[in-house]
mmCIF file of C-alpha atoms and ligand atoms in Angstrom:
data_model
loop_
_atom_site.group_PDB
_atom_site.id
_atom_site.type_symbol
_atom_site.label_atom_id
_atom_site.label_comp_id
_atom_site.label_asym_id
_atom_site.label_seq_id
_atom_site.Cartn_x
_atom_site.Cartn_y
_atom_site.Cartn_z
ATOM 1 C CA MET A 1 141.079 81.788 -151.786
ATOM 2 C CA THR A 2 142.665 83.458 -154.798
ATOM 3 C CA LYS A 3 145.417 85.818 -153.821
ATOM 4 C CA HIS A 4 146.739 87.084 -157.108
ATOM 5 C CA ASN A 5 150.371 88.099 -157.043
ATOM 6 C CA ASP A 6 149.968 89.969 -153.844
ATOM 7 C CA LYS A 7 152.207 87.779 -151.754
ATOM 8 C CA SER A 8 155.726 86.906 -152.458
ATOM 9 C CA ALA A 9 155.275 83.355 -151.216
ATOM 10 C CA ASP A 10 153.817 80.442 -153.081
ATOM 11 C CA THR A 11 150.531 80.418 -153.235
ATOM 12 C CA SER A 12 151.583 85.587 -144.954
ATOM 13 C CA ALA A 13 162.592 89.045 -124.852
ATOM 14 C CA ALA A 14 159.993 87.829 -122.504
ATOM 15 C CA GLU A 15 156.340 87.894 -123.504
ATOM 16 C CA SER A 16 155.731 90.462 -120.815
ATOM 17 C CA SER A 17 158.263 92.908 -122.187
ATOM 18 C CA PRO A 18 157.296 93.862 -125.724
ATOM 19 C CA GLY A 19 157.474 97.496 -124.722
ATOM 20 C CA ALA A 20 161.167 97.029 -124.063
ATOM 21 C CA ALA A 21 161.900 97.150 -127.799
ATOM 22 C CA GLU A 22 163.953 100.070 -129.086
ATOM 23 C CA PRO A 23 161.805 102.801 -130.595
ATOM 24 C CA SER A 24 161.547 102.048 -134.306
ATOM 25 C CA VAL A 25 165.075 101.762 -135.620
ATOM 26 C CA PHE A 26 163.461 101.324 -139.029
ATOM 27 C CA THR A 27 162.949 105.024 -139.123
ATOM 28 C CA GLN A 28 166.456 105.980 -138.028
ATOM 29 C CA THR A 29 168.672 107.447 -140.695
ATOM 30 C CA GLN A 30 171.814 105.424 -139.949
ATOM 31 C CA THR A 31 171.955 103.109 -142.939
ATOM 32 C CA SER A 32 173.717 102.471 -146.186
ATOM 33 C CA GLN A 33 172.221 103.593 -149.467
ATOM 34 C CA VAL A 34 169.844 101.454 -151.489
ATOM 35 C CA ASP A 35 171.927 98.701 -153.059
ATOM 36 C CA GLU A 36 173.257 99.143 -156.544
ATOM 37 C CA SER A 37 170.460 97.158 -158.151
ATOM 38 C CA GLY A 38 167.947 99.615 -156.668
ATOM 39 C CA VAL A 39 165.990 97.018 -154.725
ATOM 40 C CA THR A 40 163.615 98.824 -152.386
ATOM 41 C CA ALA A 41 161.203 96.084 -151.284
ATOM 42 C CA VAL A 42 161.509 93.001 -149.117
ATOM 43 C CA TYR A 43 159.088 90.190 -148.311
ATOM 44 C CA ILE A 44 159.505 87.930 -145.271
ATOM 45 C CA HIS A 45 157.388 84.780 -144.971
ATOM 46 C CA VAL A 46 156.303 83.650 -141.499
ATOM 47 C CA PRO A 47 154.826 80.150 -141.932
ATOM 48 C CA PHE A 48 152.857 79.618 -138.717
ATOM 49 C CA CYS A 49 149.113 79.458 -138.068
ATOM 50 C CA LEU A 50 146.915 78.294 -135.232
ATOM 51 C CA HIS A 51 145.310 75.798 -137.607
ATOM 52 C CA ARG A 52 145.039 75.328 -141.372
ATOM 53 C CA CYS A 53 141.784 76.584 -142.896
ATOM 54 C CA GLY A 54 140.314 73.998 -145.267
ATOM 55 C CA TYR A 55 140.772 76.101 -148.419
ATOM 56 C CA CYS A 56 144.313 77.284 -147.729
ATOM 57 C CA ASP A 57 147.335 76.033 -149.671
ATOM 58 C CA PHE A 58 149.849 78.633 -148.505
ATOM 59 C CA THR A 59 153.255 77.615 -147.195
ATOM 60 C CA LEU A 60 152.719 77.101 -143.478
ATOM 61 C CA VAL A 61 152.541 74.692 -140.590
ATOM 62 C CA ALA A 62 149.733 74.631 -138.026
ATOM 63 C CA ASN A 63 150.105 73.608 -134.432
ATOM 64 C CA GLN A 64 153.875 73.332 -134.654
ATOM 65 C CA ASP A 65 154.937 76.319 -132.613
ATOM 66 C CA ASP A 66 157.903 74.330 -131.304
ATOM 67 C CA LEU A 67 159.504 75.072 -134.710
ATOM 68 C CA ILE A 68 159.428 78.853 -134.205
ATOM 69 C CA PRO A 69 162.885 79.182 -132.547
ATOM 70 C CA ASP A 70 164.433 77.035 -135.297
ATOM 71 C CA TYR A 71 162.617 79.105 -137.935
ATOM 72 C CA LEU A 72 164.052 82.329 -136.489
ATOM 73 C CA ALA A 73 167.571 80.840 -136.400
ATOM 74 C CA ALA A 74 167.228 79.653 -140.020
ATOM 75 C CA LEU A 75 165.872 83.045 -141.110
ATOM 76 C CA LYS A 76 168.919 84.704 -139.582
ATOM 77 C CA ASN A 77 171.161 82.470 -141.697
ATOM 78 C CA GLU A 78 169.190 83.170 -144.875
ATOM 79 C CA LEU A 79 169.296 86.931 -144.281
ATOM 80 C CA GLU A 80 173.017 86.800 -143.502
ATOM 81 C CA SER A 81 173.571 84.977 -146.781
ATOM 82 C CA THR A 82 171.425 87.551 -148.653
ATOM 83 C CA ALA A 83 173.483 90.350 -147.109
ATOM 84 C CA ALA A 84 176.744 88.683 -148.178
ATOM 85 C CA ASP A 85 175.513 87.924 -151.715
ATOM 86 C CA HIS A 86 174.367 91.495 -152.273
ATOM 87 C CA ALA A 87 177.210 93.217 -150.434
ATOM 88 C CA PHE A 88 175.066 94.930 -147.821
ATOM 89 C CA HIS A 89 177.087 97.469 -145.856
ATOM 90 C CA GLY A 90 174.691 97.984 -142.996
ATOM 91 C CA PRO A 91 170.893 97.969 -143.131
ATOM 92 C CA GLN A 92 169.495 98.528 -146.638
ATOM 93 C CA SER A 93 166.932 101.271 -147.237
ATOM 94 C CA MET A 94 163.585 99.750 -148.158
ATOM 95 C CA ASP A 95 160.574 101.662 -149.380
ATOM 96 C CA THR A 96 158.338 98.736 -148.478
ATOM 97 C CA ILE A 97 158.692 95.854 -146.032
ATOM 98 C CA PHE A 98 155.984 93.176 -146.042
ATOM 99 C CA ILE A 99 155.736 90.422 -143.438
ATOM 100 C CA GLY A 100 153.277 87.815 -144.691
ATOM 101 C CA GLY A 101 152.239 84.309 -143.857
ATOM 102 C CA GLY A 102 150.808 82.173 -142.519
ATOM 103 C CA THR A 103 149.886 84.438 -139.678
ATOM 104 C CA PRO A 104 152.895 86.507 -138.601
ATOM 105 C CA THR A 105 151.040 87.670 -135.490
ATOM 106 C CA HIS A 106 150.613 84.062 -134.424
ATOM 107 C CA LEU A 107 154.147 84.552 -133.056
ATOM 108 C CA SER A 108 154.225 85.527 -129.396
ATOM 109 C CA PRO A 109 155.221 89.103 -128.542
ATOM 110 C CA SER A 110 158.685 87.887 -127.590
ATOM 111 C CA HIS A 111 159.144 85.981 -130.860
ATOM 112 C CA LEU A 112 157.817 88.971 -132.812
ATOM 113 C CA THR A 113 160.370 91.120 -131.013
ATOM 114 C CA GLU A 114 163.073 88.648 -132.021
ATOM 115 C CA LEU A 115 161.880 88.663 -135.631
ATOM 116 C CA PHE A 116 161.820 92.463 -135.935
ATOM 117 C CA SER A 117 165.151 92.825 -134.106
ATOM 118 C CA LEU A 118 166.649 90.446 -136.649
ATOM 119 C CA LEU A 119 165.159 92.294 -139.623
ATOM 120 C CA GLN A 120 166.439 95.651 -138.466
ATOM 121 C CA ARG A 121 170.003 94.378 -138.801
ATOM 122 C CA TYR A 122 169.473 94.074 -142.546
ATOM 123 C CA PHE A 123 166.708 96.471 -143.542
ATOM 124 C CA HIS A 124 165.680 99.993 -142.738
ATOM 125 C CA LEU A 125 162.397 101.641 -143.714
ATOM 126 C CA THR A 126 162.782 104.912 -145.626
ATOM 127 C CA ASP A 127 160.976 107.976 -144.316
ATOM 128 C CA GLY A 128 157.386 107.655 -145.479
ATOM 129 C CA GLY A 129 157.918 103.962 -146.323
ATOM 130 C CA GLU A 130 155.249 101.290 -145.968
ATOM 131 C CA PHE A 131 155.751 98.518 -143.418
ATOM 132 C CA SER A 132 152.954 95.917 -143.632
ATOM 133 C CA VAL A 133 152.205 92.919 -141.475
ATOM 134 C CA GLU A 134 149.507 90.334 -142.091
ATOM 135 C CA ALA A 135 147.383 89.452 -139.077
ATOM 136 C CA ASN A 136 144.230 87.584 -138.140
ATOM 137 C CA PRO A 137 141.561 89.033 -135.891
ATOM 138 C CA ASP A 138 141.914 86.184 -133.414
ATOM 139 C CA GLY A 139 144.943 86.542 -131.193
ATOM 140 C CA LEU A 140 145.846 90.075 -132.207
ATOM 141 C CA ASP A 141 146.072 91.324 -128.633
ATOM 142 C CA ASP A 142 147.355 94.633 -127.312
ATOM 143 C CA ASP A 143 150.794 93.216 -126.481
ATOM 144 C CA ARG A 144 151.353 92.147 -130.074
ATOM 145 C CA ILE A 145 150.016 95.457 -131.394
ATOM 146 C CA ARG A 146 152.477 97.254 -129.120
ATOM 147 C CA VAL A 147 155.414 95.284 -130.582
ATOM 148 C CA LEU A 148 154.280 96.095 -134.135
ATOM 149 C CA LYS A 149 154.029 99.782 -133.282
ATOM 150 C CA ASP A 150 157.381 99.838 -131.484
ATOM 151 C CA PHE A 151 159.127 98.471 -134.557
ATOM 152 C CA GLY A 152 157.535 100.923 -136.976
ATOM 153 C CA VAL A 153 154.836 98.789 -138.615
ATOM 154 C CA ASN A 154 152.403 101.248 -140.190
ATOM 155 C CA ARG A 155 150.027 99.008 -142.156
ATOM 156 C CA LEU A 156 148.048 95.950 -141.065
ATOM 157 C CA SER A 157 146.468 93.530 -143.518
ATOM 158 C CA LEU A 158 143.757 91.635 -141.675
ATOM 159 C CA GLY A 159 142.402 88.249 -142.736
ATOM 160 C CA VAL A 160 138.767 89.053 -141.999
ATOM 161 C CA GLN A 161 137.222 87.109 -144.939
ATOM 162 C CA SER A 162 133.584 87.683 -143.921
ATOM 163 C CA PHE A 163 131.287 89.423 -141.477
ATOM 164 C CA ASP A 164 128.839 86.520 -141.625
ATOM 165 C CA ASP A 165 129.381 83.900 -138.902
ATOM 166 C CA ASP A 166 127.991 81.092 -141.081
ATOM 167 C CA CYS A 167 130.553 81.870 -143.807
ATOM 168 C CA LEU A 168 133.329 82.149 -141.230
ATOM 169 C CA ARG A 169 132.430 78.731 -139.824
ATOM 170 C CA LEU A 170 132.298 77.190 -143.286
ATOM 171 C CA LEU A 171 135.697 78.699 -144.101
ATOM 172 C CA GLU A 172 136.961 77.212 -140.813
ATOM 173 C CA ARG A 173 138.065 80.592 -139.536
ATOM 174 C CA ARG A 174 138.696 80.891 -135.815
ATOM 175 C CA HIS A 175 137.144 84.320 -135.277
ATOM 176 C CA SER A 176 133.571 85.607 -135.302
ATOM 177 C CA ALA A 177 132.244 88.649 -137.144
ATOM 178 C CA ALA A 178 131.953 90.511 -133.822
ATOM 179 C CA GLU A 179 135.589 89.750 -133.003
ATOM 180 C CA ALA A 180 136.697 91.003 -136.420
ATOM 181 C CA ILE A 181 134.808 94.265 -135.906
ATOM 182 C CA GLU A 182 136.243 94.716 -132.418
ATOM 183 C CA THR A 183 139.787 94.036 -133.682
ATOM 184 C CA ILE A 184 139.476 96.518 -136.547
ATOM 185 C CA GLN A 185 138.173 99.187 -134.229
ATOM 186 C CA ARG A 186 140.922 98.561 -131.680
ATOM 187 C CA CYS A 187 143.630 98.547 -134.367
ATOM 188 C CA SER A 188 142.331 101.781 -135.850
ATOM 189 C CA ASP A 189 143.419 103.587 -132.670
ATOM 190 C CA GLU A 190 147.000 102.693 -133.605
ATOM 191 C CA PHE A 191 147.085 102.346 -137.411
ATOM 192 C CA ASP A 192 145.780 104.717 -140.100
ATOM 193 C CA ASN A 193 146.363 102.155 -142.799
ATOM 194 C CA LEU A 194 144.207 99.065 -142.256
ATOM 195 C CA SER A 195 143.362 96.565 -144.955
ATOM 196 C CA ALA A 196 140.934 93.642 -144.868
ATOM 197 C CA ASP A 197 140.750 90.574 -147.111
ATOM 198 C CA LEU A 198 137.226 89.369 -147.931
ATOM 199 C CA ILE A 199 136.125 86.183 -149.702
ATOM 200 C CA TYR A 200 133.107 85.757 -151.970
ATOM 201 C CA ALA A 201 131.669 82.746 -153.807
ATOM 202 C CA VAL A 202 131.687 80.784 -150.545
ATOM 203 C CA PRO A 203 129.363 77.736 -150.677
ATOM 204 C CA GLY A 204 125.938 78.749 -149.420
ATOM 205 C CA GLN A 205 126.799 82.464 -149.373
ATOM 206 C CA SER A 206 123.878 84.479 -150.714
ATOM 207 C CA LEU A 207 124.195 87.805 -152.478
ATOM 208 C CA ARG A 208 122.508 89.314 -149.425
ATOM 209 C CA SER A 209 125.156 87.871 -147.093
ATOM 210 C CA TRP A 210 127.990 89.132 -149.336
ATOM 211 C CA THR A 211 126.359 92.563 -149.543
ATOM 212 C CA THR A 212 126.088 92.687 -145.748
ATOM 213 C CA THR A 213 129.773 91.791 -145.449
ATOM 214 C CA LEU A 214 130.726 94.541 -147.888
ATOM 215 C CA LYS A 215 128.559 97.104 -146.099
ATOM 216 C CA SER A 216 130.066 96.138 -142.751
ATOM 217 C CA ALA A 217 133.548 96.579 -144.198
ATOM 218 C CA ILE A 218 132.622 99.960 -145.649
ATOM 219 C CA SER A 219 131.281 101.131 -142.274
ATOM 220 C CA LEU A 220 134.587 100.343 -140.542
ATOM 221 C CA PRO A 221 137.809 102.404 -140.511
ATOM 222 C CA LEU A 222 139.451 100.489 -143.364
ATOM 223 C CA SER A 223 141.607 102.213 -145.991
ATOM 224 C CA HIS A 224 142.056 99.189 -148.243
ATOM 225 C CA ILE A 225 139.953 96.124 -149.097
ATOM 226 C CA SER A 226 140.850 93.054 -151.165
ATOM 227 C CA THR A 227 138.104 90.759 -152.444
ATOM 228 C CA TYR A 228 138.904 87.226 -153.609
ATOM 229 C CA GLY A 229 136.689 84.540 -155.073
ATOM 230 C CA LEU A 230 137.077 81.278 -153.163
ATOM 231 C CA THR A 231 139.182 78.795 -155.112
ATOM 232 C CA TYR A 232 139.582 75.078 -154.578
ATOM 233 C CA GLU A 233 143.290 74.343 -154.728
ATOM 234 C CA GLN A 234 144.361 70.803 -155.443
ATOM 235 C CA GLY A 235 145.444 69.010 -152.283
ATOM 236 C CA THR A 236 143.265 71.032 -149.916
ATOM 237 C CA PRO A 237 140.352 69.550 -147.943
ATOM 238 C CA PHE A 238 138.024 71.958 -149.789
ATOM 239 C CA TYR A 239 139.172 70.527 -153.129
ATOM 240 C CA ARG A 240 138.311 66.997 -151.982
ATOM 241 C CA ARG A 241 135.026 68.069 -150.409
ATOM 242 C CA ALA A 242 133.952 69.948 -153.539
ATOM 243 C CA ASN A 243 134.811 66.972 -155.738
ATOM 244 C CA SER A 244 132.889 64.578 -153.516
ATOM 245 C CA GLY A 245 129.869 66.867 -153.594
ATOM 246 C CA GLU A 246 130.037 67.649 -149.880
ATOM 247 C CA LEU A 247 130.708 71.315 -150.713
ATOM 248 C CA ARG A 248 128.697 72.916 -153.470
ATOM 249 C CA ARG A 249 130.675 75.368 -155.558
ATOM 250 C CA GLN A 250 128.909 78.583 -156.463
ATOM 251 C CA THR A 251 127.995 78.920 -160.125
ATOM 252 C CA ASP A 252 130.042 81.163 -162.416
ATOM 253 C CA GLU A 253 127.050 83.464 -162.644
ATOM 254 C CA THR A 254 126.799 83.870 -158.851
ATOM 255 C CA GLU A 255 130.535 84.496 -158.595
ATOM 256 C CA ARG A 256 130.312 87.072 -161.336
ATOM 257 C CA GLN A 257 127.384 88.814 -159.634
ATOM 258 C CA GLN A 258 129.174 88.885 -156.294
ATOM 259 C CA TYR A 259 132.378 90.279 -157.817
ATOM 260 C CA LEU A 260 130.435 93.017 -159.605
ATOM 261 C CA THR A 261 128.471 93.812 -156.445
ATOM 262 C CA GLY A 262 131.786 94.279 -154.650
ATOM 263 C CA ILE A 263 133.050 96.660 -157.317
ATOM 264 C CA GLY A 264 129.823 98.674 -157.266
ATOM 265 C CA LEU A 265 129.526 99.009 -153.497
ATOM 266 C CA LEU A 266 133.193 99.701 -152.836
ATOM 267 C CA LYS A 267 133.518 102.277 -155.591
ATOM 268 C CA GLY A 268 130.295 103.884 -154.392
ATOM 269 C CA ALA A 269 131.832 104.173 -150.932
ATOM 270 C CA GLY A 270 134.900 106.027 -152.226
ATOM 271 C CA PHE A 271 137.303 103.139 -152.735
ATOM 272 C CA GLU A 272 139.332 103.277 -155.920
ATOM 273 C CA HIS A 273 139.349 99.956 -157.787
ATOM 274 C CA TYR A 274 143.036 99.864 -158.766
ATOM 275 C CA GLU A 275 143.772 96.187 -159.387
ATOM 276 C CA VAL A 276 141.544 93.242 -160.288
ATOM 277 C CA SER A 277 141.060 92.269 -156.629
ATOM 278 C CA ASN A 278 142.096 95.429 -154.799
ATOM 279 C CA PHE A 279 140.375 98.620 -153.684
ATOM 280 C CA ALA A 280 141.892 101.580 -151.838
ATOM 281 C CA LYS A 281 140.902 104.903 -150.371
ATOM 282 C CA ASN A 282 142.809 107.802 -151.914
ATOM 283 C CA GLY A 283 146.525 107.446 -151.152
ATOM 284 C CA PHE A 284 146.231 103.947 -149.683
ATOM 285 C CA ARG A 285 147.111 101.657 -152.592
ATOM 286 C CA CYS A 286 149.375 98.868 -151.343
ATOM 287 C CA ARG A 287 152.811 100.084 -152.395
ATOM 288 C CA HIS A 288 154.472 96.750 -151.727
ATOM 289 C CA ASN A 289 152.159 94.834 -154.040
ATOM 290 C CA GLN A 290 152.705 97.464 -156.698
ATOM 291 C CA THR A 291 156.385 96.469 -156.629
ATOM 292 C CA TYR A 292 155.297 93.055 -157.932
ATOM 293 C CA TRP A 293 152.769 94.401 -160.385
ATOM 294 C CA GLN A 294 155.254 96.915 -161.811
ATOM 295 C CA GLY A 295 157.900 94.248 -162.419
ATOM 296 C CA ARG A 296 160.422 95.731 -159.970
ATOM 297 C CA SER A 297 163.004 93.761 -157.979
ATOM 298 C CA TYR A 298 162.553 92.626 -154.384
ATOM 299 C CA PHE A 299 164.318 90.610 -151.741
ATOM 300 C CA ALA A 300 162.549 87.741 -149.980
ATOM 301 C CA ALA A 301 163.258 85.232 -147.239
ATOM 302 C CA GLY A 302 161.446 82.417 -145.489
ATOM 303 C CA PRO A 303 159.968 79.103 -146.691
ATOM 304 C CA GLY A 304 158.130 79.368 -149.993
ATOM 305 C CA ALA A 305 159.185 83.000 -150.430
ATOM 306 C CA ALA A 306 159.842 84.172 -153.995
ATOM 307 C CA ARG A 307 162.307 86.920 -154.905
ATOM 308 C CA TYR A 308 163.122 88.782 -158.108
ATOM 309 C CA LEU A 309 166.686 90.029 -158.314
ATOM 310 C CA ASN A 310 168.851 90.963 -161.309
ATOM 311 C CA GLY A 311 166.359 89.378 -163.688
ATOM 312 C CA ARG A 312 166.299 86.077 -161.793
ATOM 313 C CA ARG A 313 163.131 84.831 -160.169
ATOM 314 C CA SER A 314 163.715 82.200 -157.509
ATOM 315 C CA THR A 315 161.434 80.533 -155.013
ATOM 316 C CA ASN A 316 162.427 78.919 -151.738
ATOM 317 C CA CYS A 317 161.296 75.364 -151.057
ATOM 318 C CA ARG A 318 157.793 75.165 -149.649
ATOM 319 C CA SER A 319 158.427 72.549 -147.005
ATOM 320 C CA VAL A 320 158.887 74.474 -143.771
ATOM 321 C CA ALA A 321 160.824 71.602 -142.161
ATOM 322 C CA ARG A 322 163.132 71.223 -145.165
ATOM 323 C CA TRP A 323 163.780 74.971 -145.376
ATOM 324 C CA ILE A 324 164.641 75.045 -141.650
ATOM 325 C CA ARG A 325 166.933 72.002 -141.919
ATOM 326 C CA SER A 326 168.670 73.412 -144.932
ATOM 327 C CA TRP A 327 169.329 76.873 -143.539
ATOM 328 C CA SER A 328 170.326 75.393 -140.161
ATOM 329 C CA ASP A 329 173.280 74.042 -142.158
ATOM 330 C CA ASN A 330 173.651 77.329 -143.998
ATOM 331 C CA SER A 331 172.563 75.742 -147.279
ATOM 332 C CA PRO A 332 170.132 77.575 -149.545
ATOM 333 C CA CYS A 333 166.835 75.782 -150.090
ATOM 334 C CA ILE A 334 165.619 76.774 -153.555
ATOM 335 C CA GLN A 335 162.668 75.068 -155.168
ATOM 336 C CA GLU A 336 162.958 76.733 -158.532
ATOM 337 C CA SER A 337 164.969 79.435 -160.183
ATOM 338 C CA GLU A 338 164.648 81.039 -163.567
ATOM 339 C CA ASP A 339 166.671 83.684 -165.372
ATOM 340 C CA LEU A 340 164.264 85.734 -167.424
ATOM 341 C CA ASN A 341 165.532 86.856 -170.807
ATOM 342 C CA ALA A 342 164.602 90.283 -172.195
ATOM 343 C CA GLU A 343 161.477 88.980 -173.913
ATOM 344 C CA GLU A 344 160.273 87.059 -170.856
ATOM 345 C CA LYS A 345 160.737 90.157 -168.710
ATOM 346 C CA ALA A 346 158.722 92.231 -171.150
ATOM 347 C CA ARG A 347 155.961 89.629 -171.383
ATOM 348 C CA GLU A 348 155.728 89.256 -167.632
ATOM 349 C CA PHE A 349 155.571 93.034 -167.290
ATOM 350 C CA MET A 350 152.647 93.191 -169.730
ATOM 351 C CA MET A 351 150.790 90.443 -167.886
ATOM 352 C CA LEU A 352 151.184 92.124 -164.488
ATOM 353 C CA ALA A 353 150.378 95.613 -165.789
ATOM 354 C CA LEU A 354 147.155 94.387 -167.328
ATOM 355 C CA ARG A 355 145.925 93.293 -163.901
ATOM 356 C CA MET A 356 145.982 96.962 -162.903
ATOM 357 C CA ILE A 357 142.789 98.858 -163.674
ATOM 358 C CA ASP A 358 144.781 101.597 -165.464
ATOM 359 C CA GLY A 359 146.306 98.876 -167.611
ATOM 360 C CA LEU A 360 149.526 98.955 -169.596
ATOM 361 C CA ASN A 361 150.973 102.314 -170.604
ATOM 362 C CA ILE A 362 152.168 101.526 -174.082
ATOM 363 C CA GLU A 363 154.676 104.370 -174.490
ATOM 364 C CA ALA A 364 156.267 103.701 -171.103
ATOM 365 C CA PHE A 365 156.461 99.991 -171.935
ATOM 366 C CA GLU A 366 158.157 100.622 -175.265
ATOM 367 C CA ARG A 367 160.629 103.073 -173.695
ATOM 368 C CA ARG A 368 161.512 100.549 -171.002
ATOM 369 C CA PHE A 369 161.790 97.431 -173.155
ATOM 370 C CA GLY A 370 162.656 98.835 -176.593
ATOM 371 C CA VAL A 371 160.067 96.701 -178.332
ATOM 372 C CA SER A 372 156.505 97.432 -179.342
ATOM 373 C CA VAL A 373 153.569 95.825 -177.577
ATOM 374 C CA ARG A 374 152.156 94.830 -180.958
ATOM 375 C CA THR A 375 155.328 93.015 -181.924
ATOM 376 C CA LEU A 376 155.171 90.917 -178.795
ATOM 377 C CA ALA A 377 151.458 90.345 -178.447
ATOM 378 C CA GLY A 378 149.641 91.744 -181.486
ATOM 379 C CA GLU A 379 147.563 88.632 -182.034
ATOM 380 C CA ALA A 380 146.398 88.354 -178.387
ATOM 381 C CA ILE A 381 145.553 92.064 -178.301
ATOM 382 C CA GLN A 382 143.474 91.894 -181.476
ATOM 383 C CA ARG A 383 141.655 88.769 -180.336
ATOM 384 C CA HIS A 384 140.753 90.172 -176.926
ATOM 385 C CA ILE A 385 139.755 93.564 -178.312
ATOM 386 C CA ALA A 386 137.482 91.782 -180.781
ATOM 387 C CA GLY A 387 136.071 89.714 -177.916
ATOM 388 C CA GLY A 388 135.363 92.834 -175.844
ATOM 389 C CA LEU A 389 137.830 91.929 -173.092
ATOM 390 C CA LEU A 390 140.532 94.552 -173.803
ATOM 391 C CA GLU A 391 140.376 98.150 -174.949
ATOM 392 C CA TYR A 392 142.602 101.126 -175.640
ATOM 393 C CA HIS A 393 142.051 104.025 -173.258
ATOM 394 C CA GLY A 394 144.235 107.004 -174.134
ATOM 395 C CA LYS A 395 147.800 105.709 -174.161
ATOM 396 C CA ASN A 396 146.905 102.606 -172.167
ATOM 397 C CA LEU A 397 145.759 99.107 -173.032
ATOM 398 C CA ARG A 398 143.444 97.840 -170.314
ATOM 399 C CA LEU A 399 140.860 95.234 -169.373
ATOM 400 C CA THR A 400 137.253 96.163 -170.084
ATOM 401 C CA ALA A 401 134.576 95.664 -167.408
ATOM 402 C CA GLU A 402 133.893 92.273 -169.006
ATOM 403 C CA GLY A 403 137.617 91.546 -169.215
ATOM 404 C CA LEU A 404 137.969 92.067 -165.452
ATOM 405 C CA LEU A 405 135.712 89.078 -164.936
ATOM 406 C CA LEU A 406 138.013 86.900 -167.025
ATOM 407 C CA ALA A 407 141.282 88.595 -166.092
ATOM 408 C CA ASP A 408 143.238 85.410 -165.385
ATOM 409 C CA SER A 409 142.518 83.872 -168.751
ATOM 410 C CA VAL A 410 143.204 87.121 -170.649
ATOM 411 C CA VAL A 411 146.516 88.090 -169.056
ATOM 412 C CA VAL A 412 147.974 84.610 -169.379
ATOM 413 C CA ASP A 413 147.891 85.029 -173.168
ATOM 414 C CA PHE A 414 150.603 87.688 -172.858
ATOM 415 C CA LEU A 415 153.173 85.319 -171.366
HETATM 416 S S1 SF4 B 1 144.737 81.800 -141.294
HETATM 417 FE FE1 SF4 B 1 145.218 82.389 -143.433
HETATM 418 S S2 SF4 B 1 147.260 81.598 -143.840
HETATM 419 FE FE2 SF4 B 1 146.507 80.569 -141.955
HETATM 420 S S3 SF4 B 1 145.592 78.682 -142.668
HETATM 421 FE FE3 SF4 B 1 143.923 80.179 -142.601
HETATM 422 S S4 SF4 B 1 143.879 81.104 -144.677
HETATM 423 FE FE4 SF4 B 1 145.840 80.001 -144.478
#
């Protein structure tokens, strides 16, 4: 599954007492100001799933729940170190908090309570802030929902993927279409802001099946939908099965048709297409992901999590066991770290902005970086305009309808 830049990880008390949690301290006002670098977003990676789906290459372990207490202890050490490094004086005000995985809601209610209690020592959601948690339809019971509500979560991102049971089986998902529908309806009693991920270009998936999935999604109380073409990442069982011929990849033409069908149906149903893979009802764009796309700084913690602070991008090691061992000894576990110079920052900004449907605002870019877009990328711009993949629209440079279909290969030319 392609998840473009929308996760900051390489690539998501007793069990009977979740209601005992304090009412959302994330919305209390007792906190220090936003830190001096103006960081207002944090990503926490929870690397546990019931099982690993055959196409997934995210940082996670399946069937190793015995590691959860050690993970929580290691996370505490990483957050304590973050607080010391950035001179936190009390919980920091965050405009967005995103708990991704893995499947964060695979944690039991008591472990979720422990996780949120830990986070509230370091972070505090601003009034009107966005607090997202990724979840799967299977296992998202009322006890877990109660914990999420008690701690101020106000947005759920559900890994639905399809409303066709054949596709769900092929993708090795553990829920049925009926269970996904029931979960969305149940969650909508508690959350106004519900998002669903959907996958197209699944082997054997017809245009009719994809259309039915889209129409089901549209008929449900969802405020945000992400559509991703299935990808075959090296090292996954799907990669091996596709190469051996056991799985038949969809043709480029089918993938293109399915992507365009998604755009047409979702826009027709009142969703704004605001990023290559993302659609939102009015006022429901994912604010956290926009932090990434707008080149702003963010904290991150957990195995495989990537952060961007003071111009340095660094990624934690992807091995869950190694990250736990390292932080158990209070040693950072960094896989890679890079200080971006002024030009690299500007180039990365262009690349991310072009993934947005509005594109790159040229005047704002030049004010921010003090260099013209043409100076940095004149040749790439000319070539892609000539090829019909980019266009000027008012003060913005943006992908054309054709360019959207080839977004990855266009934006990479700006790096
Ligand atoms: S549930 Fe999501 S994160 Fe977990 S293995 Fe499947 S695709 Fe990966």
